[in-house]
Structure formats: C-alpha cells, structure tokens
Tab-separated table of C-alpha atoms (C1' of nucleotides) in Angstrom:
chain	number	residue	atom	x	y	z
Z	141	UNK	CA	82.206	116.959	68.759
Z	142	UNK	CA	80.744	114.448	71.349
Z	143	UNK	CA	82.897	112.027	69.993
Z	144	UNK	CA	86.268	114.232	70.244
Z	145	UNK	CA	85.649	114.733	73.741
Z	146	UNK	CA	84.716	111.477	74.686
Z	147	UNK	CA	88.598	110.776	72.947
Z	148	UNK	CA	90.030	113.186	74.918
Z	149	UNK	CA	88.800	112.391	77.926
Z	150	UNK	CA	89.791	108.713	77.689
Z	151	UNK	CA	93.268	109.604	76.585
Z	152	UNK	CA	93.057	112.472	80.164
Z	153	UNK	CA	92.537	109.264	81.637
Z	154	UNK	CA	94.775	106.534	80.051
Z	155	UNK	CA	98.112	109.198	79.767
Z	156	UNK	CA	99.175	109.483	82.905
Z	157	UNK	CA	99.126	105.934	83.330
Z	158	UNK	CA	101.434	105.468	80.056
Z	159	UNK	CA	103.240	108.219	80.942
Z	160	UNK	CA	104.380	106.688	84.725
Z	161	UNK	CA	105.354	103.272	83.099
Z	162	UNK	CA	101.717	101.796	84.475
Z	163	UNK	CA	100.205	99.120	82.822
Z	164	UNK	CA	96.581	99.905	81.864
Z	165	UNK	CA	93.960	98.075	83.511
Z	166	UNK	CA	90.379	98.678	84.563
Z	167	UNK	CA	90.748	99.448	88.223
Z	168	UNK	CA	93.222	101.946	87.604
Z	169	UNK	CA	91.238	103.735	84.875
Z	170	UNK	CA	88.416	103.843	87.231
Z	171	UNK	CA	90.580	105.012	90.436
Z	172	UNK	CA	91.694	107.518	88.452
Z	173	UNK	CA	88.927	108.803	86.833
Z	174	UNK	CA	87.448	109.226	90.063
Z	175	UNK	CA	90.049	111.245	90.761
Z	176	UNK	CA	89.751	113.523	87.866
Z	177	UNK	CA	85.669	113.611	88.395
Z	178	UNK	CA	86.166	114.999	91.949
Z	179	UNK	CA	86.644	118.098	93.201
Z	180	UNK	CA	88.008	116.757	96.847
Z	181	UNK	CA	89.886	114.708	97.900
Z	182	UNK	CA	89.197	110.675	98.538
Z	183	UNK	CA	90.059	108.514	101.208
Z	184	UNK	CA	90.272	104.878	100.654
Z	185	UNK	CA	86.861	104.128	102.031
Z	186	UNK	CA	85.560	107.051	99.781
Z	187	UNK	CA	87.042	105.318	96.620
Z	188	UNK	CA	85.185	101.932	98.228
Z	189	UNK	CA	81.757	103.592	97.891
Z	190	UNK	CA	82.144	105.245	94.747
Z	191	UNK	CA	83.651	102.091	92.942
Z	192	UNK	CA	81.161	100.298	94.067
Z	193	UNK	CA	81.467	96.330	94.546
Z	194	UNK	CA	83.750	96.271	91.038
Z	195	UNK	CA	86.623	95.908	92.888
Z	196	UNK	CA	88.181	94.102	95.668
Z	197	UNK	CA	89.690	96.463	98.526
Z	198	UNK	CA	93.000	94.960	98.459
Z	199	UNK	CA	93.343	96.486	94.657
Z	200	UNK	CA	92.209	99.637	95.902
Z	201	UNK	CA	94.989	99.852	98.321
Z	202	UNK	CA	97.805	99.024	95.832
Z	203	UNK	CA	96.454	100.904	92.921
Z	204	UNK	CA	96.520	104.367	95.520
Z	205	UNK	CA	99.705	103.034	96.617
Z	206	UNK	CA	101.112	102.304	92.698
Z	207	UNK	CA	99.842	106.164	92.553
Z	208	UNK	CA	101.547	107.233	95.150
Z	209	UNK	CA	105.058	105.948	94.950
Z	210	UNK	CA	104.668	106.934	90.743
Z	211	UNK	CA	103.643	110.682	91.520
Z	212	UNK	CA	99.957	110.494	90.593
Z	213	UNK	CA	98.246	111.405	93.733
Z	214	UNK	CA	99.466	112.414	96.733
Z	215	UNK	CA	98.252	111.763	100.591
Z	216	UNK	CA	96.755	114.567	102.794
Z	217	UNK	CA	97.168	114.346	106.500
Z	218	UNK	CA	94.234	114.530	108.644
Z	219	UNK	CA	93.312	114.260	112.094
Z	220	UNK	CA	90.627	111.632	111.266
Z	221	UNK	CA	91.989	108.688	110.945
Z	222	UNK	CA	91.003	109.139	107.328
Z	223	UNK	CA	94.250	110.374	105.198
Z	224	UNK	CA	92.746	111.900	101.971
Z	225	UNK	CA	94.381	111.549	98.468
Z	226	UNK	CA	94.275	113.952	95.703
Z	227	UNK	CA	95.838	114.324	92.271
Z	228	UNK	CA	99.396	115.746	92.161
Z	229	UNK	CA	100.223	118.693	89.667
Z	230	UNK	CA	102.571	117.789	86.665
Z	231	UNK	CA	105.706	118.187	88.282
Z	232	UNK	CA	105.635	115.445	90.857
Z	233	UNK	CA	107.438	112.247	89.329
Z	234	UNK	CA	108.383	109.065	91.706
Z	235	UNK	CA	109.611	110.015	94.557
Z	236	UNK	CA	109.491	113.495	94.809
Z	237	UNK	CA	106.563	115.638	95.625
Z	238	UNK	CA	106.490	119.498	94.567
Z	239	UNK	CA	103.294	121.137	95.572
Z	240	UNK	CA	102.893	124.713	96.196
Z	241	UNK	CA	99.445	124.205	97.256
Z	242	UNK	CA	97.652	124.189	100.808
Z	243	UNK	CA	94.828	122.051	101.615
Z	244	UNK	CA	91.479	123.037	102.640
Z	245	UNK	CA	88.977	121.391	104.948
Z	246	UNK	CA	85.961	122.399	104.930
Z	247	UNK	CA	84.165	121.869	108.131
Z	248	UNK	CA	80.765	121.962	106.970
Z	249	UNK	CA	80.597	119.541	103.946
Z	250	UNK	CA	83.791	118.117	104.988
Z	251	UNK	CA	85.583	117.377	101.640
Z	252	UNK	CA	89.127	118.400	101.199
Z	253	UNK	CA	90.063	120.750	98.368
Z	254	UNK	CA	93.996	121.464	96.717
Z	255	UNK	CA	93.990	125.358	96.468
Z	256	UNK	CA	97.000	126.124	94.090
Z	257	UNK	CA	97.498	129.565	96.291
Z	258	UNK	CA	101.087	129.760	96.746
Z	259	UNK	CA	102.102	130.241	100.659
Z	260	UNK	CA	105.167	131.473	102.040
Z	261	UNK	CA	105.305	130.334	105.566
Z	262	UNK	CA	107.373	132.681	107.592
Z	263	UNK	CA	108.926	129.605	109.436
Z	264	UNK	CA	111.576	130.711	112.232
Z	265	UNK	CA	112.565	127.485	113.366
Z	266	UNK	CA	115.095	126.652	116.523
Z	267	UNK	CA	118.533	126.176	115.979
Z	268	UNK	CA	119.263	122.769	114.473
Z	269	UNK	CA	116.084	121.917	112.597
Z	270	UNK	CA	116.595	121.775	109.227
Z	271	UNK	CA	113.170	121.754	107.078
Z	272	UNK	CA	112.344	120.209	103.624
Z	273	UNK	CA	108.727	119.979	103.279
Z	274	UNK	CA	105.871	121.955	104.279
Z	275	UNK	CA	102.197	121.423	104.574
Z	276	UNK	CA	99.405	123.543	105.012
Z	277	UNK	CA	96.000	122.615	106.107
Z	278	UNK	CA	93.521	125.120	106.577
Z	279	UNK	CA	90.358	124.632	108.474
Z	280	UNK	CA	87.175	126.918	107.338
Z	281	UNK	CA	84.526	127.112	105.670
Z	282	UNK	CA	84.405	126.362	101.671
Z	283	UNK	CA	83.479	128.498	98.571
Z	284	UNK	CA	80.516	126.376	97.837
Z	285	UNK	CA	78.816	126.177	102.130
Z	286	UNK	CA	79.807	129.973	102.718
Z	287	UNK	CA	77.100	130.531	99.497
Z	288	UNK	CA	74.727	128.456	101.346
Z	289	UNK	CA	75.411	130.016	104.557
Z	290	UNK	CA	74.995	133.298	102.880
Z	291	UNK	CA	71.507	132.815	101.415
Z	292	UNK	CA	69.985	130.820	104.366
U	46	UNK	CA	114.193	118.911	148.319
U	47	UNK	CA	113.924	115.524	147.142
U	48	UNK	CA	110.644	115.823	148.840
U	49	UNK	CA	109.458	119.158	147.317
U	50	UNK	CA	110.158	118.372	143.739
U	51	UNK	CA	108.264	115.075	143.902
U	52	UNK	CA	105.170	116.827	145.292
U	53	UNK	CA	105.497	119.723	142.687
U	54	UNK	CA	105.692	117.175	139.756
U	55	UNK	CA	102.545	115.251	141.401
U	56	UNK	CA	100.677	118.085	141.460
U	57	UNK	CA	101.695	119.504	138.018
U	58	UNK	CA	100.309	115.968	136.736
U	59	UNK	CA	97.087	116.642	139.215
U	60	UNK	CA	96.252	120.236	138.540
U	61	UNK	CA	95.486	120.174	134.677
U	62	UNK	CA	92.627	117.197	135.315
U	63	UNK	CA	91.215	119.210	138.448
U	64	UNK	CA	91.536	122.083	136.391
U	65	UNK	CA	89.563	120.690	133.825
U	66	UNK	CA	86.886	119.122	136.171
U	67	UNK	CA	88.069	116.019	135.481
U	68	UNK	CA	88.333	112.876	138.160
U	69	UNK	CA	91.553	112.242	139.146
U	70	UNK	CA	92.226	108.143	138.030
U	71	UNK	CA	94.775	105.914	137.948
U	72	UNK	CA	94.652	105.739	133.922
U	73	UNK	CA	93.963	109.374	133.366
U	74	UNK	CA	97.398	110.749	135.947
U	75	UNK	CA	99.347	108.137	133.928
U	76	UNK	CA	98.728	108.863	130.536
U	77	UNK	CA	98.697	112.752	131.483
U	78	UNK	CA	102.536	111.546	132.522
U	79	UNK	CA	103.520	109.663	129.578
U	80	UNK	CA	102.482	113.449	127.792
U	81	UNK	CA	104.611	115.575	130.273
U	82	UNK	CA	107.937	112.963	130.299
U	83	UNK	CA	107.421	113.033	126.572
U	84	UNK	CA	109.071	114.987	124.009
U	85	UNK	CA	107.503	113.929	120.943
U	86	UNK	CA	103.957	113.514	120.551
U	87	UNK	CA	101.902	110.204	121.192
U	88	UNK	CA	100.006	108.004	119.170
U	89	UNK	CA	97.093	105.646	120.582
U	90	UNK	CA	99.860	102.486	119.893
U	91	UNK	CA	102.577	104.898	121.586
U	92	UNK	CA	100.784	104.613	124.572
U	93	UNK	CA	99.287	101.525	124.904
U	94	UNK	CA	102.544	100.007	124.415
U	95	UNK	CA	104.434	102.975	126.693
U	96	UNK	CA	101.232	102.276	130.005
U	97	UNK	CA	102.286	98.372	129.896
U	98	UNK	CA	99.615	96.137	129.837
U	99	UNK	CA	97.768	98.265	132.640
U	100	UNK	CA	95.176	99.949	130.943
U	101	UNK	CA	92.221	98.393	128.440
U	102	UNK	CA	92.597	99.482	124.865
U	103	UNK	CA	89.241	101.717	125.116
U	104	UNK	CA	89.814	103.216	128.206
U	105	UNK	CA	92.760	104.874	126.303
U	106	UNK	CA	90.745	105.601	123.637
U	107	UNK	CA	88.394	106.934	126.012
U	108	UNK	CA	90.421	109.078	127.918
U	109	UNK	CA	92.455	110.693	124.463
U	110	UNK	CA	88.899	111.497	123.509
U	111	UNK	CA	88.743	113.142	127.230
U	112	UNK	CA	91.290	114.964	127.154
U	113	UNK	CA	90.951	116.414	123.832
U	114	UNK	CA	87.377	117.479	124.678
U	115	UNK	CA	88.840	119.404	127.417
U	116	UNK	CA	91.615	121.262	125.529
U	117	UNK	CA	94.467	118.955	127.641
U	118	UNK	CA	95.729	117.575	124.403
U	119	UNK	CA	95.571	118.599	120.022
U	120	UNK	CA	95.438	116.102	117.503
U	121	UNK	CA	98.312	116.611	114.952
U	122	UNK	CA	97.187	115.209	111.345
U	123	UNK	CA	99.554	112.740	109.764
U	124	UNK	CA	99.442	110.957	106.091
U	125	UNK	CA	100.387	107.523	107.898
U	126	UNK	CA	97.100	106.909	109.548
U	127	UNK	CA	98.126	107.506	112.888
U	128	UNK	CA	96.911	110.749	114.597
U	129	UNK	CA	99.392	112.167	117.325
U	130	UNK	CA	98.337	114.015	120.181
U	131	UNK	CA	100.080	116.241	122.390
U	132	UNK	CA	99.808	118.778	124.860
U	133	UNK	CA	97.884	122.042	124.679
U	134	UNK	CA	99.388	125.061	125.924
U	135	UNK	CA	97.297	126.927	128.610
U	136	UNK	CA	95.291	128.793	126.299
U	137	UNK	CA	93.221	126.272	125.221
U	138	UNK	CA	89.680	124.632	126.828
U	139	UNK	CA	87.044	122.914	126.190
U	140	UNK	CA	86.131	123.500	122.359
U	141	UNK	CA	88.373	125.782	121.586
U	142	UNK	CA	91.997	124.912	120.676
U	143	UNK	CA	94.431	127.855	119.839
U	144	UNK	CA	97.507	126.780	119.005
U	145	UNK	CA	100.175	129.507	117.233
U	146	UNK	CA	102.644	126.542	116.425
U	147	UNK	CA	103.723	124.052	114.074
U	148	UNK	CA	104.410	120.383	113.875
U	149	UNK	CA	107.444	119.069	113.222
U	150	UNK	CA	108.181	115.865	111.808
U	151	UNK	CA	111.272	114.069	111.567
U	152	UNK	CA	112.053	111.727	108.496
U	153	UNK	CA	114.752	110.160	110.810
U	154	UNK	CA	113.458	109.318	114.184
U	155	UNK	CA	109.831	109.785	112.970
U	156	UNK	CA	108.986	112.009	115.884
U	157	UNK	CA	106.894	114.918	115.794
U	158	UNK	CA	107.452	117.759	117.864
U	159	UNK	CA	105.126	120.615	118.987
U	160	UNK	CA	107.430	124.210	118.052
U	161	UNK	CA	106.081	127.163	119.973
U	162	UNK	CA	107.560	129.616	117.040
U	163	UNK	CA	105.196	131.836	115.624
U	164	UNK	CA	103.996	131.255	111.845
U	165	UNK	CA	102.219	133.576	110.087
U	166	UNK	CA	101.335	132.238	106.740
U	167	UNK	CA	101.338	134.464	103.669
U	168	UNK	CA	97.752	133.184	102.755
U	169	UNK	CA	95.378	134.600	100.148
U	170	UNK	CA	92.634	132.309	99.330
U	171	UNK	CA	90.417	132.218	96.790
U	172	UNK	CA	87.306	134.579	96.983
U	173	UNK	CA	84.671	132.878	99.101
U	174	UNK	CA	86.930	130.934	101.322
U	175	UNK	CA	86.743	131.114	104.439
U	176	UNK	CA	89.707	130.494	107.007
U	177	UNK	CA	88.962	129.659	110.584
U	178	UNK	CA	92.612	127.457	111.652
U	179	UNK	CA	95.711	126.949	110.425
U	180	UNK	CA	98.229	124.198	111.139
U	181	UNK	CA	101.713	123.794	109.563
U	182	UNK	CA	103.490	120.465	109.152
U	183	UNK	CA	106.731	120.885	108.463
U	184	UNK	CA	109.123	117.598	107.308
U	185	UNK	CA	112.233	117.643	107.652
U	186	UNK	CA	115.044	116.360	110.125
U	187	UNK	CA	114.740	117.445	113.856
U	188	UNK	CA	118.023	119.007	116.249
U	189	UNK	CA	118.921	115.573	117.476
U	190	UNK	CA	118.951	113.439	114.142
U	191	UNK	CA	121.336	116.752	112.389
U	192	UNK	CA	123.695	116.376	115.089
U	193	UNK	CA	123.676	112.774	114.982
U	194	UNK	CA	124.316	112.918	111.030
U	195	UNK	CA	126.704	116.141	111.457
U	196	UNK	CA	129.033	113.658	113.825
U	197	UNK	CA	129.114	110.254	111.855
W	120	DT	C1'	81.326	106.502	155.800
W	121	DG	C1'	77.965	105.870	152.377
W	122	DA	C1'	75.093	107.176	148.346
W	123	DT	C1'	75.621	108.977	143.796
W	124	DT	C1'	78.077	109.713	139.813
W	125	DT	C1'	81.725	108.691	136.927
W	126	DT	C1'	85.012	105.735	134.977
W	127	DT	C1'	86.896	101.294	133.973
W	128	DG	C1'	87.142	96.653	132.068
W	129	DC	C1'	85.191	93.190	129.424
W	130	DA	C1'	83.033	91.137	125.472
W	131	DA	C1'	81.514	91.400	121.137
W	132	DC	C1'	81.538	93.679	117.047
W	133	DT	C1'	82.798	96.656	112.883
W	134	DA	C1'	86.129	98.788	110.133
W	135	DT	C1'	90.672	99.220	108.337
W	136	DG	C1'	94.900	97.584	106.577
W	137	DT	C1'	98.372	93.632	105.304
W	138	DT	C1'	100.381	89.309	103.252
W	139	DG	C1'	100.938	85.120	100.460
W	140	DC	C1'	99.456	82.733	96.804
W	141	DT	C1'	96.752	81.506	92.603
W	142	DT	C1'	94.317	83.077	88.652
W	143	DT	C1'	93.593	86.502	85.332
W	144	DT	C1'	94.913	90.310	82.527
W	145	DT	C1'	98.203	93.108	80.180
W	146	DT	C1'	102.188	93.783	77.495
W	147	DG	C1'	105.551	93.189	74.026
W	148	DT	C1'	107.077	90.300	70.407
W	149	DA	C1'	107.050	87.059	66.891
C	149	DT	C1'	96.744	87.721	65.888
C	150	DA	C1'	98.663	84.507	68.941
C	151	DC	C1'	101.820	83.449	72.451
C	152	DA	C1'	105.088	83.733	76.341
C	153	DA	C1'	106.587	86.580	80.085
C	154	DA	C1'	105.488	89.933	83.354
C	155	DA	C1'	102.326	92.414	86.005
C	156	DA	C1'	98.124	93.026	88.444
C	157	DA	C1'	93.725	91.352	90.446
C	158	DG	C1'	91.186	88.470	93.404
C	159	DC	C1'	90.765	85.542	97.264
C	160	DA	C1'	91.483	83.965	101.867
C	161	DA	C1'	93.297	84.502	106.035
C	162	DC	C1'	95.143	87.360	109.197
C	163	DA	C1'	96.493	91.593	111.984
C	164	DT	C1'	95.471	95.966	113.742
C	165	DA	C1'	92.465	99.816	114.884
C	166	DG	C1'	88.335	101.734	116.632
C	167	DT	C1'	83.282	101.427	118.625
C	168	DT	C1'	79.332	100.163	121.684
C	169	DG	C1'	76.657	98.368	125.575
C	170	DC	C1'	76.722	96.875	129.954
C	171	DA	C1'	78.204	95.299	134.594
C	172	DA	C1'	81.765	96.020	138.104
C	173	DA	C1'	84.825	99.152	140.313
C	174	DA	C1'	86.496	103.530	141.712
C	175	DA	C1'	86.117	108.574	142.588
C	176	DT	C1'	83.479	112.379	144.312
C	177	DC	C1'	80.869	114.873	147.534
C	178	DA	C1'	77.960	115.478	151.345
DNA sequence: TGATTTTTGCAACTATGTTGCTTTTTTGTA
DNA sequence: TACAAAAAAGCAACATAGTTGCAAAAATCA
C-alpha cells in the first residue's frame, strides 16, 4: 500500500510533464512537486527557499516560465511586487488559460489560495471595450486565520 | 480666461496634497500631474522616464509610497511585475481605500485603465472565508485599440 | 525672516530578473 | 545498452528594481 502510493504520486508528478511534451528532469520534478505539496501559491523567491541551494535561480525562472507558456501553472497578479504562481486546472493547454476560479489573499498569513467558486461578474463596461479575461482577487481573511481568530 | 483655467488646474494639482497634509514640493506637484494628464495608470519606470531626469529614483519611490499612504493613489496588481498606480477617487484616505471599480487592461496598448462602473461579483466562498476587498482585472482590448482594429 | 520639521539627493547596498555560452542531462534510436 | 542529437542546467556577467542611512536642501509655521 505504501508502495502504490509512493507510485502514484511519482507518476502525479512525472504526467503532466509527459503529457505537455516536457522533458523530465530533476528541477522540474521538484518545482512541481512543490507545487502539488502547497496549498498557496509561490512566488519565485518562495520556490528559492523551499528548493533550497539545489538549484540555480536562472533554472527556476525558465522552468516557471516552461510552465507557464505549456499550461502548468499560471501567474497571479499582486500588488507586491511578488506575482504568485499556482497550478492550472486540466483544461488549460499552451496558450490558453480557462480558470473559473478567483484568488484569495489572505491578509493575515499572507499566502494566496485558487478557490474553484465560480463568479459571474456583473461587468457593465463603456461602450467600446470589449473583454476576454477576468480576474478576481479577493482580499480577507482565510479559512485556516479566521479559526485562529475565532479561538483567541 | 486663459488666466482662470491655469490657476484652477494649479490648484486642482495643489488641493489634494494640502488636503492630505502633505508639503507642497516640486517632485510631489509633478508627479501628482503626470497622474491627472494621464489616462492610463503609472508604473514606477512610467514615471521616472515621463519626470525626465529631474527627480532621484527613491524620491519617486518615496513619494508613490506617500501618496498611497494617504489614499491619493491605489496600487493595481499585475502578473508582469510591475505594480500600477493611479488615482483614488475622493472617497478614499489614509488607510482606507474604497474603490467600486475595475481595472482594465489592454492586450494592445498595454494600458490599464481605472472604470468607475459598478461590479458586483456573484461571490460565494467557501465556509470560513472571509471577504474584506474585491478588485476585478479585466483583459481584454480597450475603446481606442477596437476602433483602431475596427478601421484597418 | 528664521528656527524647526520635512523632504530630497546621494551613495552604497540588496534583491530581482535577463542573456549568452558551455557543460551536462535527457531523449530517442540503433 | 550505447550513442548521437536535442534540450536543459549551470555559470558568469550584466541590467533593472527596490531599500536604507545620512547630510544637504527646501517647505512650513510662528
């Protein structure tokens, strides 16, 4: 049983790569493992820290942007100075993003969370402007610090 | 008339930093002008390279940080790792930033504008979550670009 | 006008992101 | 399994972005 999961979760890990056309290699299995072991999401500097000194930081920018421009993660806009990156749903493919999610920041703990909550944004926009994408970021507090709040 | 306009445009660029209880400089008025001549929103590069080589690098920094302390100008997130800021409306002060519109950025001319239309997002977050802010980023292509694509 | 407070500019530094090139690893095939 | 071709990683050097402390300059207020 230990040894079926540990398969499964290497193949969790190795399939997406094979599936985009990626070769396999060891920074890519780790950046994405990360990935799959976090709830938030990771900035570049996040991914530095957590990697530890295994890899250089000029591989860590072209594996997130491999992932990127292959549909693997996608990039969060923040007001930091800090854009956040976060594993896409199934759908997304190279160059096309489909996400039906809004983003959460929590301002306590400050990690970034993909809520798959559909939203219907009741945009009215001027005359003119014609709209493809939209993006939700939601400020609050999280599941996990409104627990803590609650019991403190 | 001449006359009157130029002292009603000098004091709408004077009035917000009194306002505020801010000191009235040389770097402050201008950058508060390269915000009020400005339809898009600004990025720190925007305006160094928009104020000539007049002002030091930090002093922009500084005053951004200024103003956004006092609720003259938001910070609109991005994915490219460069904030834009723009102007509040009057509502807002220091600490407090209420905003009820959303961000539009163009995949043409790569501006974003602030539109003051109303959005009231359909949201219904998990149990637990708490939501304080909301900002909307919508992509897509602005008035200008359409009509310059609707010509040619 | 002059003293006090605030802001600016400068220098030095840290962090972040990019590019070209060589070495290493991966892949696909024999 | 070994080998050649292709892809990725690592390294160095560079470019840009952002921060901090401090002295000089400017703005405020009496």
């Amino acid at each position: 049983m230990a040894v079926r999961k540990q398969i499964e979760s290497t193949a969790r890990v190795l399939d997406p790569l094979k599936q985009k056309g990626l070769s396999v290699t060891g920074s890519r299995r780790k950046i994405l493992q990360l990935f799959m072991q976090q709830k938030g999401a990771l900035s570049h500097g996040d991914i530095e820290k957590k990697a530890g000194v295994t890899f250089d930081r000029v591989t860590i920018y072209r594996t997130l942007q491999t992932f990127l421009d292959k549909g693997i993660i996608h990039a969060i806009p923040t007001a930091d100075n800090a854009v956040r990156y976060a594993l896409c749903q199934d759908e997304c493919g190279p160059g096309h993003h489909d996400h039906q999610h809004i983003h959460f920041i929590c301002s306590r703990c400050k990690q970034i969370f993909c809520l798959d909550h559909f939203v219907t944004p009741d945009l009215h926009l001027p005359k003119g402007y014609q709209a493809k994408d939209v993006d939700v970021l939601v400020k609050g507090v999280c599941k996990e610090c409104s627990a803590i709040a609650k019991r403190a």
